[in-house]
mmCIF file of C-alpha atoms in Angstrom:
data_model
loop_
_atom_site.group_PDB
_atom_site.id
_atom_site.type_symbol
_atom_site.label_atom_id
_atom_site.label_comp_id
_atom_site.label_asym_id
_atom_site.label_seq_id
_atom_site.Cartn_x
_atom_site.Cartn_y
_atom_site.Cartn_z
ATOM 1 C CA MET A 110 -33.159 21.372 -11.580
ATOM 2 C CA PHE A 111 -30.211 20.083 -9.567
ATOM 3 C CA LYS A 112 -30.413 16.795 -7.715
ATOM 4 C CA PRO A 113 -29.905 16.838 -3.938
ATOM 5 C CA GLN A 114 -26.912 15.137 -2.346
ATOM 6 C CA ILE A 115 -27.316 11.546 -1.217
ATOM 7 C CA LYS A 116 -26.132 10.151 2.096
ATOM 8 C CA VAL A 117 -23.926 7.063 2.013
ATOM 9 C CA PRO A 118 -22.903 5.331 5.285
ATOM 10 C CA ALA A 119 -19.123 5.508 5.541
ATOM 11 C CA THR A 120 -16.217 5.383 7.976
ATOM 12 C CA TYR A 121 -13.100 7.529 7.652
ATOM 13 C CA MET A 122 -10.134 5.538 8.964
ATOM 14 C CA ARG A 123 -6.397 5.741 9.366
ATOM 15 C CA GLY A 124 -4.573 2.551 8.619
ATOM 16 C CA GLY A 125 -0.794 2.601 9.024
ATOM 17 C CA THR A 126 0.470 5.781 7.351
ATOM 18 C CA SER A 127 -2.573 6.094 5.070
ATOM 19 C CA LYS A 128 -6.155 7.320 5.391
ATOM 20 C CA GLY A 129 -9.198 6.252 3.422
ATOM 21 C CA VAL A 130 -12.979 6.199 3.215
ATOM 22 C CA PHE A 131 -14.366 2.742 4.085
ATOM 23 C CA PHE A 132 -17.701 1.393 2.878
ATOM 24 C CA ASN A 133 -19.731 -1.718 3.561
ATOM 25 C CA LEU A 134 -20.661 -2.972 0.078
ATOM 26 C CA THR A 135 -24.349 -3.299 0.961
ATOM 27 C CA ASP A 136 -24.489 0.364 2.036
ATOM 28 C CA LEU A 137 -23.556 1.620 -1.430
ATOM 29 C CA PRO A 138 -26.265 2.702 -3.901
ATOM 30 C CA LYS A 139 -27.419 -0.337 -5.906
ATOM 31 C CA PRO A 140 -25.791 0.693 -9.229
ATOM 32 C CA THR A 141 -22.430 1.042 -7.461
ATOM 33 C CA GLN A 142 -22.492 -2.336 -5.714
ATOM 34 C CA VAL A 143 -20.902 -3.829 -8.833
ATOM 35 C CA ALA A 144 -17.651 -2.801 -10.496
ATOM 36 C CA GLY A 145 -17.941 -0.256 -13.276
ATOM 37 C CA GLU A 146 -18.299 3.378 -14.239
ATOM 38 C CA ALA A 147 -21.076 4.142 -11.740
ATOM 39 C CA ARG A 148 -18.946 2.925 -8.815
ATOM 40 C CA ASP A 149 -15.847 4.766 -10.018
ATOM 41 C CA ASN A 150 -17.771 8.012 -10.486
ATOM 42 C CA LEU A 151 -19.216 7.783 -6.982
ATOM 43 C CA LEU A 152 -15.817 7.201 -5.380
ATOM 44 C CA LEU A 153 -14.203 9.970 -7.416
ATOM 45 C CA ARG A 154 -16.837 12.414 -6.161
ATOM 46 C CA VAL A 155 -16.493 11.202 -2.561
ATOM 47 C CA ILE A 156 -12.734 11.819 -2.613
ATOM 48 C CA GLY A 157 -12.955 15.057 -4.627
ATOM 49 C CA SER A 158 -11.370 14.038 -7.921
ATOM 50 C CA PRO A 159 -10.467 14.909 -10.565
ATOM 51 C CA ASP A 160 -9.156 18.190 -9.176
ATOM 52 C CA PRO A 161 -7.000 20.351 -11.487
ATOM 53 C CA TYR A 162 -5.935 22.282 -8.385
ATOM 54 C CA ALA A 163 -4.643 18.984 -6.896
ATOM 55 C CA LYS A 164 -6.092 19.853 -3.463
ATOM 56 C CA GLN A 165 -9.263 17.696 -3.258
ATOM 57 C CA THR A 166 -10.844 20.518 -1.256
ATOM 58 C CA ASP A 167 -14.351 19.472 -2.318
ATOM 59 C CA GLY A 168 -14.025 15.906 -1.086
ATOM 60 C CA MET A 169 -12.624 13.581 1.550
ATOM 61 C CA GLY A 170 -9.212 13.163 -0.062
ATOM 62 C CA GLY A 171 -6.086 14.732 1.381
ATOM 63 C CA ALA A 172 -4.347 15.512 -1.932
ATOM 64 C CA THR A 173 -1.620 12.899 -1.484
ATOM 65 C CA SER A 174 -1.345 9.301 -2.654
ATOM 66 C CA SER A 175 -1.589 8.225 1.007
ATOM 67 C CA THR A 176 -4.914 9.978 1.560
ATOM 68 C CA SER A 177 -6.699 9.527 -1.777
ATOM 69 C CA LYS A 178 -7.972 6.037 -1.049
ATOM 70 C CA THR A 179 -11.213 4.082 -0.843
ATOM 71 C CA VAL A 180 -12.082 0.655 0.557
ATOM 72 C CA ILE A 181 -15.137 -1.542 -0.018
ATOM 73 C CA LEU A 182 -15.701 -4.469 2.347
ATOM 74 C CA SER A 183 -18.210 -7.305 2.361
ATOM 75 C CA LYS A 184 -18.766 -10.705 3.952
ATOM 76 C CA SER A 185 -16.350 -13.030 2.230
ATOM 77 C CA GLU A 186 -17.450 -15.300 -0.595
ATOM 78 C CA GLN A 187 -14.241 -17.320 -0.125
ATOM 79 C CA THR A 188 -13.964 -20.464 1.981
ATOM 80 C CA ASP A 189 -12.220 -19.949 5.345
ATOM 81 C CA HIS A 190 -12.211 -16.156 5.056
ATOM 82 C CA ASP A 191 -14.211 -13.555 6.966
ATOM 83 C CA VAL A 192 -14.179 -10.494 4.746
ATOM 84 C CA ASP A 193 -13.520 -9.543 1.125
ATOM 85 C CA TYR A 194 -11.399 -6.399 0.820
ATOM 86 C CA LEU A 195 -11.459 -4.297 -2.346
ATOM 87 C CA PHE A 196 -9.128 -1.295 -2.588
ATOM 88 C CA GLY A 197 -9.471 1.665 -4.950
ATOM 89 C CA GLN A 198 -6.588 4.143 -5.360
ATOM 90 C CA VAL A 199 -8.167 7.380 -6.560
ATOM 91 C CA ALA A 200 -6.145 9.610 -8.872
ATOM 92 C CA ILE A 201 -5.993 13.217 -7.700
ATOM 93 C CA ASP A 202 -6.032 15.172 -10.959
ATOM 94 C CA LYS A 203 -7.514 12.546 -13.305
ATOM 95 C CA PRO A 204 -10.941 10.843 -13.467
ATOM 96 C CA PHE A 205 -9.447 7.450 -12.668
ATOM 97 C CA VAL A 206 -9.696 4.808 -9.944
ATOM 98 C CA ASP A 207 -6.917 2.205 -10.013
ATOM 99 C CA TRP A 208 -8.034 -1.268 -8.883
ATOM 100 C CA SER A 209 -4.796 -3.027 -9.866
ATOM 101 C CA GLY A 210 -3.224 -3.472 -6.430
ATOM 102 C CA ASN A 211 -3.589 -3.556 -2.668
ATOM 103 C CA CYS A 212 -2.952 -0.971 0.039
ATOM 104 C CA GLY A 213 -0.962 -2.654 2.784
ATOM 105 C CA ASN A 214 -1.321 0.244 5.192
ATOM 106 C CA LEU A 215 -5.119 0.316 5.015
ATOM 107 C CA THR A 216 -5.140 -3.456 5.460
ATOM 108 C CA SER A 217 -4.457 -2.763 9.139
ATOM 109 C CA ALA A 218 -7.837 -1.002 9.376
ATOM 110 C CA VAL A 219 -9.784 -3.685 7.501
ATOM 111 C CA GLY A 220 -9.972 -6.023 10.488
ATOM 112 C CA ALA A 221 -11.301 -3.353 12.825
ATOM 113 C CA PHE A 222 -13.940 -2.189 10.340
ATOM 114 C CA ALA A 223 -15.004 -5.768 9.613
ATOM 115 C CA ILE A 224 -15.470 -6.543 13.313
ATOM 116 C CA SER A 225 -17.258 -3.298 14.144
ATOM 117 C CA ASN A 226 -19.618 -3.670 11.183
ATOM 118 C CA GLY A 227 -20.653 -7.257 11.853
ATOM 119 C CA LEU A 228 -18.754 -8.825 8.960
ATOM 120 C CA VAL A 229 -16.953 -11.315 11.232
ATOM 121 C CA ASP A 230 -18.845 -14.156 12.919
ATOM 122 C CA LYS A 231 -19.062 -13.392 16.648
ATOM 123 C CA SER A 232 -18.000 -16.938 17.488
ATOM 124 C CA ARG A 233 -14.542 -16.072 16.171
ATOM 125 C CA LEU A 234 -14.139 -12.990 18.349
ATOM 126 C CA PRO A 235 -12.611 -13.209 21.838
ATOM 127 C CA ASN A 236 -14.022 -10.898 24.467
ATOM 128 C CA ASN A 237 -10.456 -10.039 25.450
ATOM 129 C CA GLY A 238 -7.331 -10.923 23.498
ATOM 130 C CA VAL A 239 -6.561 -10.889 19.788
ATOM 131 C CA ALA A 240 -9.044 -11.628 17.006
ATOM 132 C CA ILE A 241 -7.535 -12.993 13.805
ATOM 133 C CA VAL A 242 -9.544 -11.649 10.879
ATOM 134 C CA ARG A 243 -9.102 -13.705 7.715
ATOM 135 C CA VAL A 244 -9.064 -11.214 4.834
ATOM 136 C CA TRP A 245 -9.416 -12.026 1.151
ATOM 137 C CA GLN A 246 -7.705 -9.239 -0.784
ATOM 138 C CA ALA A 247 -9.922 -9.158 -3.872
ATOM 139 C CA ASN A 248 -7.664 -6.936 -6.013
ATOM 140 C CA ILE A 249 -4.756 -9.378 -5.974
ATOM 141 C CA LYS A 250 -6.611 -12.522 -4.844
ATOM 142 C CA LYS A 251 -4.464 -13.166 -1.780
ATOM 143 C CA SER A 252 -5.043 -14.030 1.878
ATOM 144 C CA ILE A 253 -4.027 -11.728 4.725
ATOM 145 C CA LEU A 254 -4.342 -12.341 8.458
ATOM 146 C CA VAL A 255 -5.054 -9.201 10.506
ATOM 147 C CA HIS A 256 -4.469 -9.558 14.255
ATOM 148 C CA VAL A 257 -6.889 -7.149 15.951
ATOM 149 C CA PRO A 258 -6.639 -6.520 19.719
ATOM 150 C CA MET A 259 -9.962 -6.779 21.582
ATOM 151 C CA THR A 260 -11.002 -5.427 24.987
ATOM 152 C CA ASN A 261 -14.399 -6.148 26.557
ATOM 153 C CA GLY A 262 -15.785 -7.308 23.218
ATOM 154 C CA GLU A 263 -14.746 -4.151 21.356
ATOM 155 C CA VAL A 264 -11.870 -3.368 19.030
ATOM 156 C CA GLN A 265 -8.988 -1.871 21.027
ATOM 157 C CA GLU A 266 -7.592 1.094 19.076
ATOM 158 C CA THR A 267 -5.568 2.967 21.675
ATOM 159 C CA GLY A 268 -2.179 1.748 22.857
ATOM 160 C CA ASP A 269 1.530 2.504 23.087
ATOM 161 C CA PHE A 270 2.694 1.159 19.717
ATOM 162 C CA GLU A 271 4.614 3.846 17.828
ATOM 163 C CA LEU A 272 4.781 3.849 14.030
ATOM 164 C CA ASP A 273 7.145 6.251 12.270
ATOM 165 C CA GLY A 274 5.102 8.447 9.951
ATOM 166 C CA VAL A 275 2.177 8.547 12.407
ATOM 167 C CA THR A 276 2.212 11.218 15.108
ATOM 168 C CA PHE A 277 0.360 9.436 17.908
ATOM 169 C CA ALA A 278 0.751 5.988 19.444
ATOM 170 C CA ALA A 279 -2.021 3.396 19.072
ATOM 171 C CA ALA A 280 -2.672 -0.324 19.497
ATOM 172 C CA GLU A 281 -0.396 -2.640 17.529
ATOM 173 C CA VAL A 282 -2.009 -4.531 14.649
ATOM 174 C CA LYS A 283 0.077 -7.400 13.289
ATOM 175 C CA LEU A 284 -0.309 -8.309 9.623
ATOM 176 C CA GLU A 285 0.602 -11.565 7.922
ATOM 177 C CA PHE A 286 0.579 -11.609 4.127
ATOM 178 C CA ILE A 287 0.224 -15.262 3.064
ATOM 179 C CA ASP A 288 1.950 -16.295 -0.182
ATOM 180 C CA PRO A 289 2.121 -12.638 -1.267
ATOM 181 C CA ALA A 290 3.669 -13.305 -4.679
ATOM 182 C CA ASP A 291 1.491 -11.785 -7.387
ATOM 183 C CA GLY A 292 -0.304 -13.680 -10.116
ATOM 184 C CA ASP A 293 0.807 -17.240 -10.762
ATOM 185 C CA GLY A 294 3.220 -17.211 -7.847
ATOM 186 C CA ALA A 295 6.328 -16.233 -9.827
ATOM 187 C CA LEU A 296 8.226 -13.848 -7.577
ATOM 188 C CA PHE A 297 10.480 -12.693 -10.380
ATOM 189 C CA PRO A 298 8.585 -12.221 -13.663
ATOM 190 C CA THR A 299 11.819 -12.162 -15.675
ATOM 191 C CA GLY A 300 13.192 -15.219 -13.912
ATOM 192 C CA ASN A 301 16.161 -13.216 -12.586
ATOM 193 C CA VAL A 302 16.870 -11.693 -9.175
ATOM 194 C CA VAL A 303 18.702 -8.853 -10.947
ATOM 195 C CA ASP A 304 18.157 -7.591 -14.507
ATOM 196 C CA ASP A 305 19.635 -4.954 -16.770
ATOM 197 C CA LEU A 306 16.819 -2.466 -17.306
ATOM 198 C CA LYS A 307 17.341 -0.261 -20.351
ATOM 199 C CA VAL A 308 15.707 3.134 -19.923
ATOM 200 C CA PRO A 309 16.076 5.578 -22.840
ATOM 201 C CA GLY A 310 17.473 8.895 -21.668
ATOM 202 C CA VAL A 311 18.573 7.392 -18.366
ATOM 203 C CA GLY A 312 20.782 4.438 -19.230
ATOM 204 C CA THR A 313 20.961 0.772 -18.319
ATOM 205 C CA LEU A 314 20.202 0.211 -14.647
ATOM 206 C CA LYS A 315 20.577 -2.847 -12.463
ATOM 207 C CA ALA A 316 17.081 -3.690 -11.236
ATOM 208 C CA THR A 317 15.349 -6.236 -9.055
ATOM 209 C CA MET A 318 11.765 -6.636 -10.238
ATOM 210 C CA ILE A 319 9.606 -8.563 -7.818
ATOM 211 C CA ASN A 320 5.929 -9.454 -7.426
ATOM 212 C CA ALA A 321 5.366 -9.626 -3.675
ATOM 213 C CA GLY A 322 2.882 -7.457 -1.812
ATOM 214 C CA ILE A 323 2.814 -5.229 -4.865
ATOM 215 C CA PRO A 324 4.833 -5.355 -8.095
ATOM 216 C CA THR A 325 7.969 -3.315 -7.380
ATOM 217 C CA VAL A 326 11.028 -2.235 -9.351
ATOM 218 C CA PHE A 327 14.069 -1.794 -7.085
ATOM 219 C CA ILE A 328 17.108 0.127 -8.304
ATOM 220 C CA ASN A 329 20.296 1.331 -6.619
ATOM 221 C CA ALA A 330 20.079 4.906 -5.336
ATOM 222 C CA ALA A 331 23.648 5.643 -6.471
ATOM 223 C CA ASP A 332 22.830 4.655 -10.057
ATOM 224 C CA ILE A 333 20.385 7.560 -10.366
ATOM 225 C CA GLY A 334 22.427 10.087 -8.410
ATOM 226 C CA TYR A 335 20.955 9.651 -4.934
ATOM 227 C CA THR A 336 22.268 8.534 -1.537
ATOM 228 C CA GLY A 337 19.096 6.946 -0.198
ATOM 229 C CA ILE A 338 18.534 9.498 2.582
ATOM 230 C CA GLU A 339 16.398 11.843 0.475
ATOM 231 C CA LEU A 340 13.211 13.343 1.906
ATOM 232 C CA GLN A 341 10.082 14.375 0.028
ATOM 233 C CA ASP A 342 11.202 17.906 -0.831
ATOM 234 C CA ASP A 343 14.425 16.585 -2.359
ATOM 235 C CA ILE A 344 12.439 14.671 -4.969
ATOM 236 C CA ASN A 345 8.936 16.078 -5.237
ATOM 237 C CA ASN A 346 10.050 19.626 -6.054
ATOM 238 C CA ASP A 347 12.292 18.391 -8.883
ATOM 239 C CA VAL A 348 10.245 18.023 -12.071
ATOM 240 C CA ALA A 349 13.117 16.402 -13.971
ATOM 241 C CA ALA A 350 13.633 13.841 -11.207
ATOM 242 C CA LEU A 351 9.932 12.941 -11.158
ATOM 243 C CA GLU A 352 9.904 12.492 -14.925
ATOM 244 C CA LYS A 353 13.008 10.296 -14.777
ATOM 245 C CA LEU A 354 11.579 8.085 -12.047
ATOM 246 C CA GLU A 355 8.264 7.759 -13.879
ATOM 247 C CA THR A 356 10.115 6.766 -17.050
ATOM 248 C CA ILE A 357 12.005 4.100 -15.088
ATOM 249 C CA ARG A 358 8.693 2.882 -13.686
ATOM 250 C CA ALA A 359 7.117 2.673 -17.134
ATOM 251 C CA TYR A 360 9.964 0.670 -18.653
ATOM 252 C CA GLY A 361 10.031 -1.543 -15.578
ATOM 253 C CA ALA A 362 6.302 -2.221 -16.003
ATOM 254 C CA VAL A 363 6.921 -3.355 -19.575
ATOM 255 C CA LYS A 364 9.849 -5.545 -18.507
ATOM 256 C CA MET A 365 7.655 -7.133 -15.805
ATOM 257 C CA GLY A 366 4.922 -7.867 -18.343
ATOM 258 C CA LEU A 367 2.369 -5.670 -16.578
ATOM 259 C CA ILE A 368 1.856 -3.543 -19.691
ATOM 260 C CA THR A 369 2.859 -3.986 -23.322
ATOM 261 C CA ASN A 370 3.749 -0.370 -24.106
ATOM 262 C CA ILE A 371 5.135 2.414 -21.917
ATOM 263 C CA ASN A 372 2.203 4.631 -22.922
ATOM 264 C CA GLU A 373 -0.077 2.338 -20.912
ATOM 265 C CA ALA A 374 1.707 3.298 -17.682
ATOM 266 C CA GLN A 375 -0.398 6.450 -17.264
ATOM 267 C CA ALA A 376 -3.522 4.318 -16.898
ATOM 268 C CA ARG A 377 -1.779 2.097 -14.333
ATOM 269 C CA GLN A 378 -0.458 4.601 -11.813
ATOM 270 C CA HIS A 379 -0.770 2.425 -8.714
ATOM 271 C CA THR A 380 1.422 -0.425 -9.967
ATOM 272 C CA PRO A 381 4.248 -1.152 -10.240
ATOM 273 C CA LYS A 382 6.055 0.887 -7.629
ATOM 274 C CA VAL A 383 9.619 2.054 -8.142
ATOM 275 C CA ALA A 384 11.972 2.236 -5.164
ATOM 276 C CA PHE A 385 15.663 2.941 -4.701
ATOM 277 C CA VAL A 386 17.910 1.332 -2.107
ATOM 278 C CA ALA A 387 21.262 1.998 -0.464
ATOM 279 C CA ALA A 388 23.431 0.795 2.386
ATOM 280 C CA PRO A 389 22.794 2.455 5.789
ATOM 281 C CA LEU A 390 23.745 6.070 6.467
ATOM 282 C CA ASP A 391 22.960 8.417 9.348
ATOM 283 C CA TYR A 392 20.183 10.893 8.458
ATOM 284 C CA LYS A 393 17.544 13.172 9.891
ATOM 285 C CA ALA A 394 13.987 11.962 9.279
ATOM 286 C CA SER A 395 11.207 14.349 8.258
ATOM 287 C CA SER A 396 10.139 14.599 11.923
ATOM 288 C CA GLY A 397 13.627 15.732 12.935
ATOM 289 C CA LYS A 398 14.410 12.373 14.509
ATOM 290 C CA ILE A 399 17.999 11.185 13.951
ATOM 291 C CA ILE A 400 18.190 7.746 12.362
ATOM 292 C CA GLU A 401 21.536 6.086 13.024
ATOM 293 C CA ALA A 402 23.052 3.811 10.421
ATOM 294 C CA ALA A 403 23.978 1.318 13.141
ATOM 295 C CA ASN A 404 20.305 0.730 13.898
ATOM 296 C CA ILE A 405 19.096 -0.086 10.378
ATOM 297 C CA ASN A 406 19.939 -2.665 7.726
ATOM 298 C CA LEU A 407 19.380 -0.520 4.647
ATOM 299 C CA LEU A 408 17.777 2.619 3.238
ATOM 300 C CA VAL A 409 14.715 2.567 0.974
ATOM 301 C CA ARG A 410 12.818 5.373 -0.724
ATOM 302 C CA ALA A 411 9.688 4.575 -2.746
ATOM 303 C CA MET A 412 7.559 6.426 -5.255
ATOM 304 C CA SER A 413 3.764 6.321 -5.058
ATOM 305 C CA MET A 414 1.447 7.831 -7.661
ATOM 306 C CA GLY A 415 4.262 9.932 -9.085
ATOM 307 C CA LYS A 416 5.612 11.327 -5.801
ATOM 308 C CA LEU A 417 8.106 10.205 -3.168
ATOM 309 C CA HIS A 418 6.109 8.568 -0.369
ATOM 310 C CA HIS A 419 6.353 10.272 3.018
ATOM 311 C CA ALA A 420 7.050 6.952 4.745
ATOM 312 C CA MET A 421 6.572 3.518 3.152
ATOM 313 C CA MET A 422 3.612 1.814 1.547
ATOM 314 C CA GLY A 423 2.712 -1.371 3.426
ATOM 315 C CA THR A 424 2.652 -3.441 0.251
ATOM 316 C CA ALA A 425 6.061 -2.106 -0.761
ATOM 317 C CA ALA A 426 7.326 -3.047 2.704
ATOM 318 C CA VAL A 427 6.245 -6.614 1.933
ATOM 319 C CA ALA A 428 8.249 -6.421 -1.299
ATOM 320 C CA ILE A 429 11.245 -5.083 0.650
ATOM 321 C CA GLY A 430 11.092 -7.832 3.260
ATOM 322 C CA THR A 431 10.687 -10.519 0.619
ATOM 323 C CA ALA A 432 13.500 -9.230 -1.605
ATOM 324 C CA ALA A 433 15.771 -8.874 1.435
ATOM 325 C CA ALA A 434 15.214 -12.550 2.265
ATOM 326 C CA ILE A 435 16.444 -13.666 -1.164
ATOM 327 C CA GLU A 436 20.187 -13.617 -1.674
ATOM 328 C CA GLY A 437 21.481 -11.638 -4.632
ATOM 329 C CA THR A 438 18.658 -9.101 -4.986
ATOM 330 C CA LEU A 439 19.587 -5.422 -4.841
ATOM 331 C CA VAL A 440 17.641 -5.153 -1.584
ATOM 332 C CA ASN A 441 19.509 -8.092 -0.064
ATOM 333 C CA ILE A 442 22.863 -6.677 -1.186
ATOM 334 C CA ALA A 443 22.075 -3.210 0.211
ATOM 335 C CA ALA A 444 21.199 -4.878 3.529
ATOM 336 C CA GLY A 445 24.587 -6.592 3.674
ATOM 337 C CA GLY A 446 23.714 -9.864 1.925
ATOM 338 C CA GLY A 447 23.358 -13.358 3.302
ATOM 339 C CA ALA A 448 20.329 -15.124 4.754
ATOM 340 C CA LEU A 449 17.990 -12.467 6.190
ATOM 341 C CA ILE A 450 14.629 -13.250 7.746
ATOM 342 C CA GLU A 451 13.959 -9.719 9.013
ATOM 343 C CA VAL A 452 15.215 -6.239 8.159
ATOM 344 C CA ASN A 453 14.803 -2.824 9.732
ATOM 345 C CA PHE A 454 14.937 -0.238 6.967
ATOM 346 C CA GLY A 455 15.103 3.533 6.979
ATOM 347 C CA HIS A 456 12.470 5.570 5.113
ATOM 348 C CA PRO A 457 11.754 9.334 5.021
ATOM 349 C CA SER A 458 9.728 9.303 8.259
ATOM 350 C CA GLY A 459 11.868 6.884 10.238
ATOM 351 C CA THR A 460 12.236 3.115 10.298
ATOM 352 C CA LEU A 461 10.132 0.016 9.772
ATOM 353 C CA LYS A 462 10.817 -3.623 10.552
ATOM 354 C CA VAL A 463 9.503 -6.299 8.197
ATOM 355 C CA GLY A 464 10.059 -10.040 8.060
ATOM 356 C CA ALA A 465 9.630 -12.662 5.353
ATOM 357 C CA GLU A 466 10.036 -16.383 4.934
ATOM 358 C CA ALA A 467 11.250 -17.395 1.474
ATOM 359 C CA LYS A 468 12.304 -20.771 0.080
ATOM 360 C CA ASN A 469 14.043 -21.923 -3.075
ATOM 361 C CA ILE A 470 12.041 -24.871 -4.394
ATOM 362 C CA ASN A 471 13.497 -26.595 -7.457
ATOM 363 C CA GLY A 472 15.247 -23.432 -8.512
ATOM 364 C CA ASP A 473 12.211 -21.179 -8.053
ATOM 365 C CA TRP A 474 11.957 -18.735 -5.177
ATOM 366 C CA GLN A 475 8.698 -18.764 -3.256
ATOM 367 C CA VAL A 476 7.684 -16.594 -0.337
ATOM 368 C CA ILE A 477 5.623 -18.357 2.310
ATOM 369 C CA LYS A 478 4.559 -15.232 4.151
ATOM 370 C CA ALA A 479 5.631 -11.716 5.054
ATOM 371 C CA SER A 480 4.781 -9.902 8.264
ATOM 372 C CA MET A 481 4.875 -6.464 9.840
ATOM 373 C CA SER A 482 3.095 -4.367 12.444
ATOM 374 C CA ARG A 483 0.959 -1.271 11.841
ATOM 375 C CA SER A 484 -1.841 0.464 13.730
ATOM 376 C CA ALA A 485 -5.299 1.734 12.835
ATOM 377 C CA ARG A 486 -7.991 4.024 14.151
ATOM 378 C CA VAL A 487 -11.475 5.223 13.270
ATOM 379 C CA LEU A 488 -11.330 8.979 12.685
ATOM 380 C CA MET A 489 -14.999 9.601 11.891
ATOM 381 C CA GLU A 490 -18.078 7.555 11.127
ATOM 382 C CA GLY A 491 -21.562 8.307 9.891
ATOM 383 C CA VAL A 492 -22.457 9.285 6.350
ATOM 384 C CA VAL A 493 -20.624 10.943 3.517
ATOM 385 C CA ARG A 494 -22.709 13.290 1.364
ATOM 386 C CA VAL A 495 -22.301 13.015 -2.380
ATOM 387 C CA PRO A 496 -23.851 14.922 -5.318
ATOM 388 C CA TYR A 497 -25.020 11.876 -7.257
#
């Protein structure tokens, strides 16, 4: 006899250029309120993975890295924080949920969900104005401030803020990532702003490997045969290119100390990211919009879960802003060099502006905070049905 489906309260939200299924921790079935196999299996089934057809037709996922995401929120157990934010990146064709990093885009929706679901003390919420939701990012153990616009005591989602990669305008949500360096605070795990990364079958590449927002390996576009204005079809339809970029990512992960052997990279798909940079060029974005070189500081293309991202991951944008602020990194050089506190970079869907404040203290670089603007919106709320 087959068990009936269960109903789990959930909210389907867009945050930045991503979408995900959001849960209040206390709404989950008891066995899944703690980390482990039961939780992973539930989230896999909600999203519709693993799917050998790579479509996620029988779930809430959208068959891309940007839409195969889950979020679990709860009242914060940390001092001076409102909400604990746990992010799960769900693999599409494998039975795997990666808890190793954050999703910067969905962070923009965390504040709204937390307010609407009573996770933020009402005394901290203005009737009109901007509520600052203090988020503890549980995956990477970092603080994020989410500035949520409020109107008549409710979250204001509509507005005129335009975000390339998102079709419709919405209310602007400002994000501040506090001390976003990963782990023990070492921005550069190798101690260098640029390293020689030896990749068998590819060669020795100049690379900036940084832990800010999300561990990221930056390489020069020209060194792997690109110009930096590539769109998704230029990369994602090229099996050899995808294999090469994944190999670079794997060897970068070893060099950064995230894994000990390249074979471990398959079980750590979410981190690190690999991105390639170049000086500005004119190009046509995926929407058809013309991006003029004169209006941007550099070009960046980033890989996410084995594919070229359609825009830019929010966490990778933090890495871009941070690396740009530190003289001598490949990102800084591509942006023209010098002291940069803000850059506007071109990605496949358009442009994005990100700022960072970095300081050199006794020879060690430290990033105080990074900031950017996104938007967020509830798409659907109620229950998700799951065979469980």
